[in-house]
mmCIF file of C-alpha atoms in Angstrom:
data_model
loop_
_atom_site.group_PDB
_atom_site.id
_atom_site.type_symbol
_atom_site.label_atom_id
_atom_site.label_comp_id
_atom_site.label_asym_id
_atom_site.label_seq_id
_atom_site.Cartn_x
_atom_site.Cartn_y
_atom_site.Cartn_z
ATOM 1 C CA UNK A 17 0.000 0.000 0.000
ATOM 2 C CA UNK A 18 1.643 3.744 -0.691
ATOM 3 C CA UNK A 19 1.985 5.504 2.181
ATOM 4 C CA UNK A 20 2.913 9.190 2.961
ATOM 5 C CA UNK A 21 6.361 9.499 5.049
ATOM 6 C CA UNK A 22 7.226 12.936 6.580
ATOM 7 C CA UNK A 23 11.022 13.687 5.451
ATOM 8 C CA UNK A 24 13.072 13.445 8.666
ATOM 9 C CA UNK A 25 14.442 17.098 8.309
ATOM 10 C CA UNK A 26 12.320 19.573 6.430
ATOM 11 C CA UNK A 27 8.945 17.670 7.396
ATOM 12 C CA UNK A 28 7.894 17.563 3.928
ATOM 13 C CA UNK A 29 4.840 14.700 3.076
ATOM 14 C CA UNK A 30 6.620 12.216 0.566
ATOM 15 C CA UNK A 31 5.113 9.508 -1.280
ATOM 16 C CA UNK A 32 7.165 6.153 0.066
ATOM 17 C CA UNK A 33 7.348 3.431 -3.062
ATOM 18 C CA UNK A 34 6.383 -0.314 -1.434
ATOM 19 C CA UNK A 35 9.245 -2.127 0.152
ATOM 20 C CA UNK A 36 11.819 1.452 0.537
ATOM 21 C CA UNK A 37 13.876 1.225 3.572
ATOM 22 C CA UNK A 38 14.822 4.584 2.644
ATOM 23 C CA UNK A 39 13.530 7.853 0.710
ATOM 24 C CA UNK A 40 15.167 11.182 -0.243
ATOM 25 C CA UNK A 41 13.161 14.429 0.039
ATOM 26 C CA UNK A 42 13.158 15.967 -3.338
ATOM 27 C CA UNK A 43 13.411 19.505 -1.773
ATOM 28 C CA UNK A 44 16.352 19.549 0.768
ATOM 29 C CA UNK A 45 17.677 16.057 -0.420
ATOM 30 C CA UNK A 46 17.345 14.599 3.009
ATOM 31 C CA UNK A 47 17.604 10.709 3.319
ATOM 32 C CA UNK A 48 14.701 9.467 5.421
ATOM 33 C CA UNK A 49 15.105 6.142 7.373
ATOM 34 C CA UNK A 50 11.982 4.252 6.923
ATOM 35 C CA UNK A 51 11.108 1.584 9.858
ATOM 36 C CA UNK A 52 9.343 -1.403 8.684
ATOM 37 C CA UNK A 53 5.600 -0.290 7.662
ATOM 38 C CA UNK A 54 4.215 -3.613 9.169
ATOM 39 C CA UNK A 55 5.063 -1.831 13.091
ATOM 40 C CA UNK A 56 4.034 1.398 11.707
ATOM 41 C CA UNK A 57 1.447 3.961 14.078
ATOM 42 C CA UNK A 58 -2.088 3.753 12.455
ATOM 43 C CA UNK A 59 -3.243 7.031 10.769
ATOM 44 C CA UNK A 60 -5.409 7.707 14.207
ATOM 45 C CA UNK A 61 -2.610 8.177 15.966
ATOM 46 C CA UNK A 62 -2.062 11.712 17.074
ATOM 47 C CA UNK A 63 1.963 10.912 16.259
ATOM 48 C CA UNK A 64 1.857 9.388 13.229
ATOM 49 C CA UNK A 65 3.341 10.184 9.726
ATOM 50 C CA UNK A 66 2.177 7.828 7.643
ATOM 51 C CA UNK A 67 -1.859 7.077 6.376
ATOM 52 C CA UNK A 68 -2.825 4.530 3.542
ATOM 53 C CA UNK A 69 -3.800 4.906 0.173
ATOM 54 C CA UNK A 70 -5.973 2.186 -1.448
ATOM 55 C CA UNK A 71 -3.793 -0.728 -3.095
ATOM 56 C CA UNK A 72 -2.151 0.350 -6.565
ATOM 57 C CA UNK A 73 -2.715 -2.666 -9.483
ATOM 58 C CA UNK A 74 0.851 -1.965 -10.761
ATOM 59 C CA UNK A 75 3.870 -0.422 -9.073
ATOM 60 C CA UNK A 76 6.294 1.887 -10.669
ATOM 61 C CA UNK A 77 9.647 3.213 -10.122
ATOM 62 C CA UNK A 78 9.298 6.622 -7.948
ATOM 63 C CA UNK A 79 11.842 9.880 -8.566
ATOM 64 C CA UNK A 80 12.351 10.159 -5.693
ATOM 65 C CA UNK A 81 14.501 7.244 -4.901
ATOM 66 C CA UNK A 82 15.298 5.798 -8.443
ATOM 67 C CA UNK A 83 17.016 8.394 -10.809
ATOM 68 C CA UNK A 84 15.817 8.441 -14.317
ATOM 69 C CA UNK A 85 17.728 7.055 -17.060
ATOM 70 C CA UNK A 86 20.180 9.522 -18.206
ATOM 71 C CA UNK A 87 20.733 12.661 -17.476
ATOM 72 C CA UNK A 88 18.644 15.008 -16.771
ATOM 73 C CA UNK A 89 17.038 17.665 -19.362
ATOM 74 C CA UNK A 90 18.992 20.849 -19.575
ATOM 75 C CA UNK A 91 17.030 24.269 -18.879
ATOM 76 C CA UNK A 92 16.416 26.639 -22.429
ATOM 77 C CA UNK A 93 17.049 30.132 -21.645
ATOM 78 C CA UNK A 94 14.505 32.538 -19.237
ATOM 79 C CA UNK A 95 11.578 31.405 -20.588
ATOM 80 C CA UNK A 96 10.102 27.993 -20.290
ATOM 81 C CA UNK A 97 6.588 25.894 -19.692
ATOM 82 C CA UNK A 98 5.422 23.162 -19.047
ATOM 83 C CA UNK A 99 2.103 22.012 -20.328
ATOM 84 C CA UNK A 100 0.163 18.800 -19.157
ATOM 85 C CA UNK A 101 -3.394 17.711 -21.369
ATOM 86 C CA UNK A 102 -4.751 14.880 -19.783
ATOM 87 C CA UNK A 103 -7.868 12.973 -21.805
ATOM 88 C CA UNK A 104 -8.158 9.974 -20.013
ATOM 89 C CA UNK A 105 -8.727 7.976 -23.524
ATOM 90 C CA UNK A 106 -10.940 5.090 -23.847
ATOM 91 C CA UNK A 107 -12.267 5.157 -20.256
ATOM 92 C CA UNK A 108 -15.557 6.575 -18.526
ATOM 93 C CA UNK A 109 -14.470 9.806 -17.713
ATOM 94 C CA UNK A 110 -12.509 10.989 -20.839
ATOM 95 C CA UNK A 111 -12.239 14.388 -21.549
ATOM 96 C CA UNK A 112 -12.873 16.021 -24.818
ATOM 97 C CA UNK A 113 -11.057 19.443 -24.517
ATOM 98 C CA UNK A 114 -7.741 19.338 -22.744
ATOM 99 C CA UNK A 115 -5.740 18.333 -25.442
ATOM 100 C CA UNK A 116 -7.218 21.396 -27.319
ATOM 101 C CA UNK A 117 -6.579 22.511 -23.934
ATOM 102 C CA UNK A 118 -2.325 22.171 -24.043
ATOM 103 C CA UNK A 119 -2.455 22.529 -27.758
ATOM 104 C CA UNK A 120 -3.622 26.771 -27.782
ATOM 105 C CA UNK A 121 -1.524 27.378 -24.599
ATOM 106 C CA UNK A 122 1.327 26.239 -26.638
ATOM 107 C CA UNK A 123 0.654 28.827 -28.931
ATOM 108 C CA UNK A 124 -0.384 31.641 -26.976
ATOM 109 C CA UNK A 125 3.009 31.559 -24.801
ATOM 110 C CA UNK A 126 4.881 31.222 -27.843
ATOM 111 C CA UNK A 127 3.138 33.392 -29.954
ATOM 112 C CA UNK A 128 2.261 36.187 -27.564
ATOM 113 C CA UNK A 129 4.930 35.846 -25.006
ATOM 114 C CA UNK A 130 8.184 34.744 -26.738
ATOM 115 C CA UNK A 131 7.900 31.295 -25.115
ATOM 116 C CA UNK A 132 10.682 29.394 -27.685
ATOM 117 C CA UNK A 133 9.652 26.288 -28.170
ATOM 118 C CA UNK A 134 12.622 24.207 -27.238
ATOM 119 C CA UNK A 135 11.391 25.577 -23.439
ATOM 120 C CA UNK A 136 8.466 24.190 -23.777
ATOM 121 C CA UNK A 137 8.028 20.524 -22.309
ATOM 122 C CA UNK A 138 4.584 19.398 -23.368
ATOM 123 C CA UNK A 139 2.798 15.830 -22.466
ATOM 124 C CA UNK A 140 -0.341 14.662 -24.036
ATOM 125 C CA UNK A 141 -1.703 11.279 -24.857
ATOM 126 C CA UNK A 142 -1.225 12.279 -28.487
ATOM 127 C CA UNK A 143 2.492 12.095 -28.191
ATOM 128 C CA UNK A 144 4.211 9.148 -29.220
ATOM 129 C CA UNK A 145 7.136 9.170 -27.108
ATOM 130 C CA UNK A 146 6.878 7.364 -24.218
ATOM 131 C CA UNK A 147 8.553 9.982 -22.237
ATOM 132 C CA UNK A 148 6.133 12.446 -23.369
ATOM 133 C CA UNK A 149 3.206 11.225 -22.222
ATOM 134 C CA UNK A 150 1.449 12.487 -18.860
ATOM 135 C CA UNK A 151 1.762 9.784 -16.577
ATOM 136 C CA UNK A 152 2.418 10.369 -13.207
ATOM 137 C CA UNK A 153 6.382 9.918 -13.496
ATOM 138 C CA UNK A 154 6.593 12.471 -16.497
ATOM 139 C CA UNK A 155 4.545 15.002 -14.869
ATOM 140 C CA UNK A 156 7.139 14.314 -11.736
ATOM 141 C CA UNK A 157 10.512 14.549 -14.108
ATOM 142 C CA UNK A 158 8.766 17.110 -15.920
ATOM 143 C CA UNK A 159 7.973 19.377 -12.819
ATOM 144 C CA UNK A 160 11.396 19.010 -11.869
ATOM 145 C CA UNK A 161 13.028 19.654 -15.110
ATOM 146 C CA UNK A 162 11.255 23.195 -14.893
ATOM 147 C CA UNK A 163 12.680 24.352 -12.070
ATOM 148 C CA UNK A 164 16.225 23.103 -12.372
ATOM 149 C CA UNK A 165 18.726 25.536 -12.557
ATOM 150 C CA UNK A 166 16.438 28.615 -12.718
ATOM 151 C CA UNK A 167 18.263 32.107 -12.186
ATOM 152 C CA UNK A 168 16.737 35.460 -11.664
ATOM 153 C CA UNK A 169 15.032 36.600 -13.826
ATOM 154 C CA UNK A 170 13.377 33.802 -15.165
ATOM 155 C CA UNK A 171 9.882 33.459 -15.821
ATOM 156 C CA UNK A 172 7.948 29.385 -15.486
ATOM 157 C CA UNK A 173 4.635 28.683 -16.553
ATOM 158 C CA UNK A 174 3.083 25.150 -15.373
ATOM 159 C CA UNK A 175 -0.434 24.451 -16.793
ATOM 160 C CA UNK A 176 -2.708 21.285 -16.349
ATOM 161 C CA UNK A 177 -5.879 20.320 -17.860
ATOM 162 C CA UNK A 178 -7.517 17.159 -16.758
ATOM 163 C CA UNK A 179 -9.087 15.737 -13.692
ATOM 164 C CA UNK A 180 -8.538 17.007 -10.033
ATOM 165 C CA UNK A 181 -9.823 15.769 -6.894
ATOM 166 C CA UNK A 182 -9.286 15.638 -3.248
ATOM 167 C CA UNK A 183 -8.305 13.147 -0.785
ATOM 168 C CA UNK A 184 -8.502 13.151 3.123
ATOM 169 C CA UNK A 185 -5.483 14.992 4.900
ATOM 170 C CA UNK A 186 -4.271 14.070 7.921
ATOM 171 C CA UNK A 187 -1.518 16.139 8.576
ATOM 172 C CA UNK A 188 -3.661 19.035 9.670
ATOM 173 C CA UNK A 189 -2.469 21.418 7.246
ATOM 174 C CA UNK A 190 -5.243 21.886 4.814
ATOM 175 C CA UNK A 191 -8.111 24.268 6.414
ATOM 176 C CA UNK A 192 -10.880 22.069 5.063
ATOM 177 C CA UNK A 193 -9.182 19.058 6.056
ATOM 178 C CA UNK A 194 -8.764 18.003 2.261
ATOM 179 C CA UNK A 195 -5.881 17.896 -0.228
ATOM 180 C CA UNK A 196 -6.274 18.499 -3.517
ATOM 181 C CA UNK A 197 -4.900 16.658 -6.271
ATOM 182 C CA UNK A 198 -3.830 16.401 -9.931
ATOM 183 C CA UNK A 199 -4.476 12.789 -11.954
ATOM 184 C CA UNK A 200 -2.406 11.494 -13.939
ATOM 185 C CA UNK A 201 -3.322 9.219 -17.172
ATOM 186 C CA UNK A 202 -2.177 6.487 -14.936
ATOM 187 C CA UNK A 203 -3.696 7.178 -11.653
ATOM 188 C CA UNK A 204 -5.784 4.576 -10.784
ATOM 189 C CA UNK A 205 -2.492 2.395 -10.946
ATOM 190 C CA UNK A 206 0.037 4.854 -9.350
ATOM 191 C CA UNK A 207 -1.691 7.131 -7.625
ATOM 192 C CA UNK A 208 -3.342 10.933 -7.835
ATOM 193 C CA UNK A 209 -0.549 13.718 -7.081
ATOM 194 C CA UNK A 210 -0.951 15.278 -4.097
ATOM 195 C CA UNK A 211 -0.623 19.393 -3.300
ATOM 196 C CA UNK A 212 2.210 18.762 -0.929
ATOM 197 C CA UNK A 213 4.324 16.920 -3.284
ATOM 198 C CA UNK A 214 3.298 19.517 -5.970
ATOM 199 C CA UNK A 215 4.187 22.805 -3.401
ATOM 200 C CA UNK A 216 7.458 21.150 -2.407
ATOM 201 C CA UNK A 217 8.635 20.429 -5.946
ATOM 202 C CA UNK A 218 7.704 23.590 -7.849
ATOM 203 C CA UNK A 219 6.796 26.660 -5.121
ATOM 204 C CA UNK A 220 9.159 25.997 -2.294
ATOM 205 C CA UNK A 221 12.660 25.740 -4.482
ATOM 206 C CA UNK A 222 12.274 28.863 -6.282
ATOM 207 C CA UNK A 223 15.046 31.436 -5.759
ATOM 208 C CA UNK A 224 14.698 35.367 -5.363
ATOM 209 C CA UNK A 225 13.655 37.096 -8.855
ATOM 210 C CA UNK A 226 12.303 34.145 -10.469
ATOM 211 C CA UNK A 227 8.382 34.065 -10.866
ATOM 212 C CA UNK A 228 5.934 30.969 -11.850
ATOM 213 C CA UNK A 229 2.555 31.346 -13.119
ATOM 214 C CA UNK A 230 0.373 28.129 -12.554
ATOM 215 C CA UNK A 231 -2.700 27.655 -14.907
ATOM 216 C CA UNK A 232 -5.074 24.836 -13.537
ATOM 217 C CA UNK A 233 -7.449 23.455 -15.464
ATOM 218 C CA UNK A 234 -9.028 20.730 -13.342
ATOM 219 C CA UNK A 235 -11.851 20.270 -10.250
ATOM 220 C CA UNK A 236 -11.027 21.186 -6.680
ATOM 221 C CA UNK A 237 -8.120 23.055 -8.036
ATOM 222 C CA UNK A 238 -8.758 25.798 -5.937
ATOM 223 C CA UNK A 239 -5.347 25.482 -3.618
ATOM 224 C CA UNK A 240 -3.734 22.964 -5.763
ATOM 225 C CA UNK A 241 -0.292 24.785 -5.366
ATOM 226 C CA UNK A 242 -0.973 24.788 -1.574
ATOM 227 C CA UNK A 243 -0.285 28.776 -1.938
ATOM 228 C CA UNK A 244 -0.479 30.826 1.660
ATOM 229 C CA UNK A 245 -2.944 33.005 0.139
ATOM 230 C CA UNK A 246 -6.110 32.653 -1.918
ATOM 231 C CA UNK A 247 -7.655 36.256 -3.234
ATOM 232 C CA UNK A 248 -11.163 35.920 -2.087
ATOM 233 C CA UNK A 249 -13.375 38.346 -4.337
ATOM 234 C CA UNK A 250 -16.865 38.725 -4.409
ATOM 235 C CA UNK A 251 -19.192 39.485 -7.417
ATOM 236 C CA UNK A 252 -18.707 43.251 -7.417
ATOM 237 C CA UNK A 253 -14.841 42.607 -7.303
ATOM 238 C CA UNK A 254 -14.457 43.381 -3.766
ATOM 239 C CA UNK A 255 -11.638 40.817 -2.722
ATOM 240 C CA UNK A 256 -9.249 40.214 0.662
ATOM 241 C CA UNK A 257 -6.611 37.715 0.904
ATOM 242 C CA UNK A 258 -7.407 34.796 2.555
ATOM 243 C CA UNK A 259 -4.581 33.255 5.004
ATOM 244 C CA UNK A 260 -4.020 29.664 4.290
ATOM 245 C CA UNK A 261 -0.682 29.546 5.585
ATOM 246 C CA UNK A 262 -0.645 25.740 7.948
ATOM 247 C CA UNK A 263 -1.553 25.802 11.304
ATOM 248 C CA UNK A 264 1.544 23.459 12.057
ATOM 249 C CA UNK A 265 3.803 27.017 10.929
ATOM 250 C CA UNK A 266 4.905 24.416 7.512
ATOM 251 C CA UNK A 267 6.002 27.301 5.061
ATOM 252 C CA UNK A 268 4.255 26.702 1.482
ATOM 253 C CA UNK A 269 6.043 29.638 0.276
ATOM 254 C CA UNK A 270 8.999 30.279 -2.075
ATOM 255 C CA UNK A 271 12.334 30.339 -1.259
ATOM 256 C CA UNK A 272 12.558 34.307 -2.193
ATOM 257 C CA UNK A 273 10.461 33.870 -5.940
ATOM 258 C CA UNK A 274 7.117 34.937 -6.859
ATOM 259 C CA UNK A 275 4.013 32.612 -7.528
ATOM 260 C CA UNK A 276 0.764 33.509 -8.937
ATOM 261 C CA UNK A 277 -1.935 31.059 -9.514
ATOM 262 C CA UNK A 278 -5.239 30.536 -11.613
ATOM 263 C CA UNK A 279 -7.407 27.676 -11.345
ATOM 264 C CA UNK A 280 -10.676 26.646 -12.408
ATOM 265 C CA UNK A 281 -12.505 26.678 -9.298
ATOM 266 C CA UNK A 282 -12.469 26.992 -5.567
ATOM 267 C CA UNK A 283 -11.476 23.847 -3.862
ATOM 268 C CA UNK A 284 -15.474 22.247 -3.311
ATOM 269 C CA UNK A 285 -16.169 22.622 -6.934
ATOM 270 C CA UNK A 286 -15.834 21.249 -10.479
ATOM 271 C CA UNK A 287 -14.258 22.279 -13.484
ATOM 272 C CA UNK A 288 -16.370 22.241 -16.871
ATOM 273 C CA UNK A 289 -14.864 20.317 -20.180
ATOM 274 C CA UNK A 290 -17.497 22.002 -22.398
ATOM 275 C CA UNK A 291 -17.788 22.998 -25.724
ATOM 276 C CA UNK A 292 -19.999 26.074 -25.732
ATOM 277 C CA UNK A 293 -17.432 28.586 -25.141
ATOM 278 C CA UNK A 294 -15.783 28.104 -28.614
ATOM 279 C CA UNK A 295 -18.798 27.143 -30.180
ATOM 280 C CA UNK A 296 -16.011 25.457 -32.396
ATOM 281 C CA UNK A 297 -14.686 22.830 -30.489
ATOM 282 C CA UNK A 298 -14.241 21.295 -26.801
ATOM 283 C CA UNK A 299 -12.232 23.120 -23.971
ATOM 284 C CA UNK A 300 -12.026 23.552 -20.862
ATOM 285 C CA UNK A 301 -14.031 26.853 -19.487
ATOM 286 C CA UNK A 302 -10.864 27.726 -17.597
ATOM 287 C CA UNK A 303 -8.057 27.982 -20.224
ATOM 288 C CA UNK A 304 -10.467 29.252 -22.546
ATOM 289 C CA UNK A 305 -11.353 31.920 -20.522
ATOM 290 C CA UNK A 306 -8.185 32.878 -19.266
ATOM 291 C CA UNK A 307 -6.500 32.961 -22.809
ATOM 292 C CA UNK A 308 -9.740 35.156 -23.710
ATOM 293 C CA UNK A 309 -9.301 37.519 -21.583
ATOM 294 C CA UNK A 310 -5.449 37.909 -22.888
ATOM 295 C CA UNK A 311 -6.679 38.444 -26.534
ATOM 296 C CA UNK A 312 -9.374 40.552 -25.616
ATOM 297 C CA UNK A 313 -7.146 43.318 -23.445
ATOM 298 C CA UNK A 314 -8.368 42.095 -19.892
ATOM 299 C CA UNK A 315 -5.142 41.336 -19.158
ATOM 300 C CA UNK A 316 -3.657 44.479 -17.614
ATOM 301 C CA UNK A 317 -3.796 43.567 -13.838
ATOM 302 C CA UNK A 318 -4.523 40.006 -11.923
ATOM 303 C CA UNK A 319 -7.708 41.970 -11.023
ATOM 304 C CA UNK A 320 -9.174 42.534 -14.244
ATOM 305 C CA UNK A 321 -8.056 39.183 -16.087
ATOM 306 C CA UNK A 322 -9.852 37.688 -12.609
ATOM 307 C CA UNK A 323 -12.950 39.460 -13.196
ATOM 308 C CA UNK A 324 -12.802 38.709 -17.086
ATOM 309 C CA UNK A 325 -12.364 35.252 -16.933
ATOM 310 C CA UNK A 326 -15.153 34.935 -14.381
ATOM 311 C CA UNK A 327 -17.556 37.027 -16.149
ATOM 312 C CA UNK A 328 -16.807 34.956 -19.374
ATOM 313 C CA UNK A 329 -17.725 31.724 -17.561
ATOM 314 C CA UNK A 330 -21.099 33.221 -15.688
ATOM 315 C CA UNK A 331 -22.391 34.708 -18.985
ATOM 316 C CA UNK A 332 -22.194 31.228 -20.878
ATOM 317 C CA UNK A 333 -23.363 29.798 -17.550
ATOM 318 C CA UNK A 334 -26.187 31.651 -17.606
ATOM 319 C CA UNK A 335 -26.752 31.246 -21.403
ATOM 320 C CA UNK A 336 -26.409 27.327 -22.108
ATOM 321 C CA UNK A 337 -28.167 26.581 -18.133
ATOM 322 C CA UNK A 338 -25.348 25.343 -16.793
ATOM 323 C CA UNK A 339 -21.882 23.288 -17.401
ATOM 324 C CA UNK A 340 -21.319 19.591 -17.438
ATOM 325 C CA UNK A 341 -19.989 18.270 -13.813
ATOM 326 C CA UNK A 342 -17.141 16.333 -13.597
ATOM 327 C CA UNK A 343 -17.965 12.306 -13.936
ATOM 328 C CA UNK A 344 -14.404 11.489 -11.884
ATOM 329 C CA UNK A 345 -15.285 13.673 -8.765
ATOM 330 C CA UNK A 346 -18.965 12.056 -8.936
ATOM 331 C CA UNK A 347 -17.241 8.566 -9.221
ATOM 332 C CA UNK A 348 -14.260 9.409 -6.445
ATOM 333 C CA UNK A 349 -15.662 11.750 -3.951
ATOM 334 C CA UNK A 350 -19.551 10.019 -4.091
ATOM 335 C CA UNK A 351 -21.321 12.965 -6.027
ATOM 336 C CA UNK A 352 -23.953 13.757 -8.079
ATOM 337 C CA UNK A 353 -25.359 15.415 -10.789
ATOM 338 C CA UNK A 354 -27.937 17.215 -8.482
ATOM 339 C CA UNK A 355 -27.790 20.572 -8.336
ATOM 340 C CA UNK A 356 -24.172 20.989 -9.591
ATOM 341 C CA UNK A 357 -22.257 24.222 -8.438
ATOM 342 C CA UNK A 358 -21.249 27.356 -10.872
ATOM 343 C CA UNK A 359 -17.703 27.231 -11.223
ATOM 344 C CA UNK A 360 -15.495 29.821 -10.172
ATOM 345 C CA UNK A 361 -11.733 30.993 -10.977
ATOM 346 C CA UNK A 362 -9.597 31.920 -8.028
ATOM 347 C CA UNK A 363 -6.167 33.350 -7.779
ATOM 348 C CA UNK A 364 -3.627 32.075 -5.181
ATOM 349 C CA UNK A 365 -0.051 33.857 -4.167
ATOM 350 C CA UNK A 366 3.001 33.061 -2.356
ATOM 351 C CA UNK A 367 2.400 36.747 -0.834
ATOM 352 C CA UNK A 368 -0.424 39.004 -0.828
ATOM 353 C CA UNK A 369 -0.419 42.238 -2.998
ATOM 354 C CA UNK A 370 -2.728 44.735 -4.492
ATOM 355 C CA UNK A 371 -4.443 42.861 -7.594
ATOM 356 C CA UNK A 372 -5.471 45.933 -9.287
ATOM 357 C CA UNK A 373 -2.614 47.605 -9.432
ATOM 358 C CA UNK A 374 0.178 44.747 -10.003
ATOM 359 C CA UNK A 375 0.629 44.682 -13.877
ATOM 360 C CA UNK A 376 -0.358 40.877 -15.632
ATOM 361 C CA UNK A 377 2.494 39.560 -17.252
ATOM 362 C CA UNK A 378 4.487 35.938 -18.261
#
């Protein structure tokens, strides 16, 4: 069974792959002893670090324990992305847009913000190279591959569009006792991605003068990043920034960068795959609003693209009665179709600061 192991110096929540006596952390490179799981406390116990995931049907080689095979990517210059579309193929909850999804934020960063394209790691199901493809250890190497090396100056993008979820946290860091996760093409075998493993690999590394947008397409993305601070605005466009910083005093912030953060929806909510945005073609309402509201102008300060994205998802809301709920949160969390809630884009930071005033940019 996978199991959650706190790393022995910097406390961070690592996955532990079945049968390691030992695990590295992947953001102070800590080794962690591990005792044998069989005499490990139970996940009531008010000391324990480990709780239980259900059994996986195949097991995998983990990063952070087995190095992949060669060496690692090099960095391209102070620009680069990486862009996850997850479709879920052939199964009962495949996605129709997210593909489209990776495919137009490709061109937007390279097109409108000088992205090159050799900094620009992309994984879809379309891709033929193994490598490329988003399972859970690509979206790992990948994740690390963007922030290797960075300098200031430097600016990362990280989008996702597929599923999300949530699972039950028991570290008592999460102030709805939930974290949130990403899945992976391959999840039901290896596992969802959790928000720790997500802040620790991509927010908490990041030097002074180097900034990270996150664009996250996917349910209960809300505080996927596990940000300190979610910008809690109202329907006028009144907002204050709401403290989400651990109770335990873990820091979830940057190690001197910047992070700014869209997602589809606040953490209890789900994330619409829908085609009546484009009226073309399937997307999801999230990346299609968001790159909207770039090609429209809205884009001047976090504020207004906030407000833009959000008003172009309530006026089609209002217009087509309503998006399609996600069929993976009904099937994982026990949901239903009933009375589905209106989705609704938030904004998370590393720190707080005035969203009208701070100029958009990538």
């Amino acid at each position: 069974m996978l199991m959650l192991v706190n790393c022995s110096n910097c406390h961070t929540p690592l996955q532990l792959p079945p049968g390691a006596k030992s695990i590295r952390c992947v953001l102070c490179q800590a080794v962690t002893l591990i005792a044998d799981p069989r005499y490990a406390p139970s996940p009531s116990a008010s000391s324990s670090h480990y709780y239980q995931q259900p059994p996986p049907q195949l097991q995998g080689p983990s990063p952070y324990n087995h190095a992949p095979s060669g060496p690692p990517p090099q960095a391209h210059g102070s620009k680069r992305a990486v862009i996850c579309g997850v479709s879920y193929k052939n199964t009962g909850y495949e996605l129709k847009g997210c593909i489209n999804d990776a495919n137009c934020m490709k061109y937007l960063l390279v097109n409108r913000f000088s992205f090159p394209e050799s900094s620009i790691v992309t994984l879809t199901e379309e891709e033929t190279d193994p490598h490329k493809r988003p399972t859970k250890h690509n979206i790992r190497m990948a994740s690390n591959w963007l922030v290797q090396g960075c300098q200031p100056g430097d600016s990362l993008v990280f989008h996702y569009s597929g599923h999300g979820s949530q699972q039950r946290n028991y570290t008592g860091d999460e102030v709805d006792g939930y974290d949130e996760t990403l899945c992976p093409t391959d999840f039901e075998s290896q596992g969802m991605i959790v928000d720790d493993e997500i802040n620790a690999t991509i927010v908490r590394p990041l030097p002074h003068g180097v900034k990270l947008h996150a664009i996250i397409d996917a349910c209960h993305s809300g505080t996927v990043l596990d940000l300190p601070f979610l910008c809690r605005m109202d329907g006028q466009g009144k907002y204050f920034w709401e403290d989400h910083r651990p109770r335990s005093g873990m820091w979830k912030g940057t190690s001197g960068g910047e992070v700014i953060s869209f997602s589809g929806c606040d953490d209890n909510q789900t994330s619409a795959d829908t085609s009546a945005l484009s009226r073309i073609a399937s997307t999801g309402a999230m990346t299609f609003s968001f790159i909207q509201a770039i090609e429209r102008g809205h884009a001047t300060t976090y504020g207004n693209m906030l407000n833009a994205m959000r008003s172009t998802i309530h006026k089609t809301d209002e217009h087509e009665g309503g998006f399609i709920s996600s069929l993976l949160t009904m099937l994982l969390t026990g949901g239903s179709l009933g009375g589905g809630l209106r989705q609704e884009p938030q904004l998370t930071a590393s720190e707080t600061f005035d969203v009208y005033k701070k100029p958009f940019s990538l």
